[in-house]
Structures are given as C-alpha cells and as structure tokens.
XYZ file of N, CA and C in Angstrom:
366
model
N -14.093 -4.876 20.800
C -14.772 -3.427 20.428
C -15.174 -3.782 18.689
N -15.407 -2.447 18.115
C -16.256 -2.541 16.436
C -15.042 -3.105 15.910
N -14.468 -2.350 16.447
C -13.235 -2.291 15.508
C -12.448 -3.554 14.989
N -12.298 -4.447 16.204
C -11.905 -5.725 16.396
C -12.708 -6.719 15.540
N -14.524 -5.953 15.595
C -14.766 -7.146 15.035
C -14.774 -7.219 13.937
N -14.441 -5.984 13.109
C -14.047 -4.709 11.542
C -13.453 -5.689 10.924
N -12.115 -6.165 12.677
C -10.993 -6.449 11.430
C -11.119 -7.848 12.010
N -11.879 -8.676 12.700
C -11.912 -10.076 12.249
C -12.578 -10.985 11.133
N -13.720 -9.515 10.687
C -14.966 -9.803 9.134
C -13.584 -9.657 7.996
N -12.265 -8.911 8.583
C -10.936 -8.472 7.356
C -9.857 -9.515 7.018
N -10.314 -9.866 8.131
C -9.154 -10.691 8.072
C -8.802 -11.685 6.747
N -10.126 -12.544 6.863
C -9.793 -13.617 6.118
C -9.608 -13.479 4.862
N -9.264 -12.051 4.055
C -9.021 -11.426 3.001
C -7.721 -11.426 2.793
N -6.887 -10.721 4.908
C -5.337 -10.936 3.973
C -5.000 -12.049 4.211
N -4.807 -13.011 4.501
C -4.791 -14.157 4.541
C -4.168 -14.406 2.970
N -4.277 -14.554 2.214
C -3.536 -14.817 0.545
C -2.113 -15.101 0.421
N -1.980 -12.598 2.005
C -0.658 -12.111 1.804
C 0.097 -12.529 2.705
N -0.100 -13.338 3.510
C 0.687 -13.757 4.520
C -0.134 -13.246 6.399
N -1.364 -12.495 6.567
C -1.198 -11.352 7.631
C -2.493 -11.487 7.216
N -2.924 -12.744 7.792
C -4.816 -13.215 8.015
C -5.167 -12.840 9.449
N -4.586 -11.540 9.870
C -4.580 -12.131 11.285
C -5.844 -10.443 11.820
N -6.665 -10.356 12.721
C -7.320 -9.247 13.061
C -6.802 -8.196 13.390
N -5.424 -8.938 14.472
C -4.435 -7.582 15.000
C -3.537 -6.720 13.314
N -3.473 -7.525 12.694
C -3.242 -6.769 11.349
C -4.252 -5.836 10.711
N -5.255 -6.423 10.653
C -6.134 -5.991 10.300
C -6.432 -4.342 10.605
N -6.482 -4.754 12.024
C -6.938 -3.734 13.033
C -5.856 -2.541 12.559
N -4.779 -2.656 12.429
C -3.972 -1.940 12.455
C -4.084 -1.541 10.530
N -4.398 -1.990 9.990
C -4.755 -1.528 8.602
C -5.753 0.029 8.900
N -6.909 -0.685 9.657
C -7.762 -0.344 9.638
C -7.496 1.576 10.592
N -6.218 1.599 11.157
C -6.330 3.099 11.373
C -4.744 3.483 10.834
N -4.581 3.010 9.851
C -3.850 3.146 9.449
C -4.007 4.853 7.973
N -4.677 4.617 8.085
C -5.902 4.550 6.720
C -6.666 6.701 8.209
N -6.330 6.277 8.837
C -6.017 7.906 9.458
C -4.971 8.549 9.099
N -3.572 7.866 9.237
C -2.254 8.050 8.759
C -1.479 7.118 9.289
N -0.249 7.026 7.870
C 0.632 5.547 7.852
C 0.623 5.738 9.445
N 1.335 6.255 10.054
C 2.641 5.665 11.111
C 0.905 5.300 12.051
N 0.446 5.384 12.334
C -0.922 4.632 12.925
C 0.005 3.389 13.565
N -0.001 2.919 12.298
C 0.086 1.202 12.025
C 0.804 0.464 12.991
N 1.727 1.668 12.931
C 2.558 -0.081 13.861
C 2.429 0.998 15.403
N 1.758 1.662 15.774
C 1.695 1.946 16.934
C 0.439 1.441 16.904
N -0.463 0.765 16.512
C -1.365 0.207 16.665
C -1.306 -0.868 16.540
N -0.993 -1.721 16.702
C -0.480 -3.210 16.508
C 0.493 -2.503 18.832
N 1.513 -2.288 18.539
C 1.463 -1.703 19.786
C 1.035 -1.586 20.895
N 0.258 -0.846 20.987
C -1.194 -0.215 22.236
C -1.856 -1.947 22.016
N -1.868 -2.832 21.079
C -2.934 -4.381 21.150
C -2.267 -5.019 21.558
N -0.841 -5.168 21.609
C -0.244 -6.038 22.624
C 0.770 -5.967 23.534
N 0.239 -4.198 24.048
C 0.631 -3.688 25.596
C 1.360 -2.755 25.286
N 3.159 -2.885 25.476
C 4.452 -2.637 24.610
C 5.379 -2.652 23.898
N 5.544 -1.794 24.015
C 7.328 -1.997 21.969
C 7.928 -3.011 22.561
N 7.636 -3.736 23.741
C 9.071 -5.190 24.589
C 8.378 -6.550 23.880
N 6.816 -6.409 23.846
C 5.701 -6.891 24.072
C 5.554 -7.971 22.350
N 5.210 -5.896 22.279
C 5.673 -6.010 20.487
C 7.280 -7.053 19.558
N 7.871 -6.200 20.674
C 9.294 -6.879 19.353
C 9.296 -8.211 20.253
N 8.699 -9.241 20.684
C 8.170 -10.223 21.084
C 7.268 -11.688 20.102
N 6.119 -10.617 19.634
C 4.701 -11.790 19.059
C 4.900 -11.170 18.179
N 5.630 -10.487 17.415
C 5.579 -9.825 15.783
C 6.413 -11.143 14.966
N 7.549 -11.589 15.482
C 7.835 -12.940 14.916
C 7.090 -14.286 15.148
N 6.950 -14.253 15.891
C 5.198 -15.651 15.252
C 4.493 -15.221 15.008
N 3.630 -13.819 14.499
C 2.597 -13.803 13.638
C 3.368 -12.866 12.502
N 4.068 -12.968 12.090
C 5.056 -12.099 10.554
C 6.071 -13.534 10.017
N 6.406 -13.600 9.072
C 7.833 -14.119 8.957
C 8.244 -13.737 8.150
N 8.657 -13.813 7.262
C 10.565 -12.369 7.007
C 8.638 -12.237 5.191
N 8.716 -13.089 4.941
C 7.984 -13.252 3.965
C 7.312 -11.700 3.583
N 6.262 -12.643 5.197
C 4.981 -12.366 5.250
C 5.302 -10.249 5.545
N 6.094 -10.680 6.875
C 5.667 -8.828 7.161
C 6.944 -7.959 5.520
N 7.511 -8.462 4.399
C 7.699 -7.819 3.654
C 6.336 -7.393 3.166
N 5.921 -8.566 3.081
C 4.135 -8.253 2.776
C 3.504 -7.170 3.190
N 3.018 -7.271 3.962
C 2.404 -5.836 5.059
C 2.794 -4.813 5.065
N 4.085 -4.771 4.876
C 4.937 -3.636 5.186
C 4.673 -2.699 3.450
N 4.957 -3.411 2.441
C 3.544 -3.192 0.890
C 2.908 -3.040 1.111
N 2.078 -3.855 1.494
C 0.357 -3.893 2.108
C 0.079 -2.374 2.261
N 1.138 -2.105 3.454
C 0.393 -0.467 4.464
C 1.225 0.195 3.679
N 2.027 0.145 2.484
C 2.663 1.266 1.640
C 2.140 2.312 0.266
N 0.909 0.922 -0.449
C -0.414 0.889 -1.391
C -1.292 0.985 -0.936
N -1.885 0.501 0.189
C -3.559 1.247 0.178
C -3.125 2.307 0.430
N -5.445 1.666 0.931
C -5.436 3.781 0.943
C -4.930 4.716 1.663
N -5.007 5.448 0.330
C -3.909 7.060 1.323
C -4.861 7.570 2.166
N -3.760 8.254 3.133
C -4.846 8.261 4.266
C -6.846 9.387 3.646
N -7.360 9.969 5.131
C -8.321 10.842 5.380
C -8.523 12.243 4.585
N -6.748 12.352 4.322
C -5.890 13.729 4.205
C -6.650 13.897 2.871
N -5.300 13.091 2.322
C -4.869 12.248 1.281
C -6.626 12.527 0.389
N -7.457 11.181 0.747
C -9.147 12.105 0.448
C -9.331 12.593 -0.242
N -9.293 12.971 2.066
C -10.199 14.706 1.257
C -9.666 15.588 0.115
N -8.428 15.234 -0.378
C -8.221 17.084 -1.525
C -8.560 16.064 -2.461
N -8.092 14.844 -2.866
C -8.524 14.363 -4.077
C -10.111 15.135 -4.313
N -10.925 14.287 -2.967
C -12.637 15.036 -3.186
C -12.145 15.765 -3.390
N -12.077 17.350 -2.221
C -12.537 18.846 -2.921
C -11.751 19.192 -4.643
N -10.226 18.255 -4.951
C -10.046 19.173 -6.191
C -10.609 18.577 -7.602
N -11.001 17.010 -7.421
C -11.182 16.085 -8.357
C -12.849 16.342 -7.860
N -13.401 15.876 -7.130
C -14.548 14.830 -7.113
C -14.500 14.268 -6.286
N -15.796 13.498 -5.833
C -16.111 12.300 -5.186
C -15.987 11.058 -6.361
N -16.176 11.320 -7.157
C -15.901 10.043 -7.931
C -14.386 9.394 -8.649
N -13.566 10.691 -8.482
C -12.706 10.513 -8.540
C -11.468 10.928 -7.277
N -12.305 10.502 -5.450
C -11.975 9.782 -4.605
C -11.460 9.015 -4.253
N -12.637 7.893 -4.649
C -13.426 6.233 -4.348
C -13.324 5.805 -4.881
N -12.511 5.908 -6.620
C -11.274 5.593 -7.308
C -9.875 5.378 -7.232
N -9.633 6.125 -7.021
C -8.331 6.810 -6.376
C -7.924 6.107 -5.035
N -9.619 5.641 -4.434
C -8.838 4.926 -2.797
C -9.540 3.063 -3.428
N -10.105 2.735 -3.795
C -10.322 1.669 -4.622
C -8.817 1.022 -5.228
N -9.167 1.831 -6.400
C -7.054 1.610 -6.885
C -5.972 1.038 -5.593
N -6.011 1.944 -5.243
C -5.242 1.410 -3.983
C -5.457 0.858 -2.832
N -6.859 0.022 -2.570
C -6.383 -0.363 -1.933
C -6.444 -1.572 -2.063
N -6.676 -1.898 -4.388
C -7.014 -2.797 -4.907
C -5.513 -3.396 -5.027
N -4.166 -2.068 -5.566
C -3.222 -1.690 -6.054
C -2.169 -3.128 -4.173
N -2.592 -2.536 -3.450
C -1.932 -2.778 -2.581
C -1.904 -3.652 -1.989
N -3.092 -4.363 -2.177
C -3.628 -6.164 -1.986
C -2.795 -6.858 -2.879
N -2.530 -6.272 -4.067
C -2.554 -7.332 -5.392
C -1.507 -7.464 -4.998
N -0.301 -6.476 -4.836
C 1.024 -6.450 -4.907
C 1.435 -7.200 -3.613
N 1.066 -6.875 -2.473
C 1.063 -8.597 -1.383
C 0.595 -9.580 -1.284
N -0.009 -9.532 -2.279
C -0.601 -10.943 -2.052
C 0.434 -11.929 -2.938
N 1.298 -11.143 -3.937
C 2.072 -12.131 -5.117
C 2.943 -11.160 -4.214
N 3.815 -11.122 -3.371
C 5.425 -10.858 -3.203
C 4.493 -11.106 -1.852
N 4.029 -12.688 -0.172
C 3.931 -13.346 0.383
C 3.978 -14.456 -0.852
N 2.780 -14.380 -2.150
C 2.935 -16.073 -3.067
C 4.028 -16.337 -3.056
N 4.606 -15.509 -4.207
C 6.231 -15.416 -5.193
C 7.126 -16.024 -3.776
N 7.439 -15.042 -2.897
C 7.854 -15.494 -1.525
C 8.001 -16.800 -0.856
N 7.533 -17.340 -0.716
C 6.935 -18.441 -0.516
C 7.420 -19.419 -1.012
N 6.847 -19.735 -1.925
C 8.053 -20.295 -3.475
C 9.124 -20.255 -2.911
N 9.785 -18.786 -3.194
C 11.279 -19.315 -2.814
C 11.687 -19.496 -2.192
N 10.699 -18.613 -0.560
C 11.764 -18.966 1.071
C 10.562 -19.714 1.866
N 10.376 -21.006 1.363
C 9.950 -22.346 1.813
C 10.476 -21.370 3.540
N 9.293 -22.562 4.578
C 9.833 -21.561 6.015
C 9.945 -23.061 6.499
C-alpha cells in the first residue's frame, strides 16, 4: 500500500532511535490522526493481539520499546491539535509547532536509545 511504501521511506530515519522498521513508521504515521491508533495499527499489521504480543519482542528490545514510547508521546500532535493551533495562531505557528515536536520526539528517542544501548547492551 501507499502507507507501507511511505513507512519504508521513513524507516531508515528511525533506525538511530532503535525502531527502523516500516511497521513502526506506519504506526507513527497513523498516530498523527490520533495517538491511540499507534498500537491499533501495529495490531492490524500483525493480525491479532496474540500475534502482536509474539512479534513485538522480536522487533523491539526493552530500550528501543522505551524509545518508541517516548517518540510516540512527543512527536507530532494529532491533527485536531494542529488544526486548533492553525485556527488560533495561524498556519506558520502550526507548522512550527509540528516541526518542533517532531524534532523533539526524534531527538529524545535517539538519545534514549543510544544511551540505553550503551548502559544496557543486548
């Protein structure tokens, strides 16, 4: 699908944060609509909650899982928030807020993963 192809293009940028898989990238992309959809998207990609429970430990180490959670918490606000910022402060501020939170989320995830990998080698 187009979303899978886009996830494949984004995945290499997520590798320094410990989750450079297209599935993680697609889940993060779906989280732009609403953060709650990140886990649901992973579940849909793997077919069932049981399958997801079995697959996640093969994709994420404990350190990369924490890194992924931090990225999910900090990256791009949901579409409703972006729209509210746009309406209240203007398009320039909406773009700035989106870019800043994406950058902050990525940097935090990379720092956590890189430092965690040094402190807790697999």
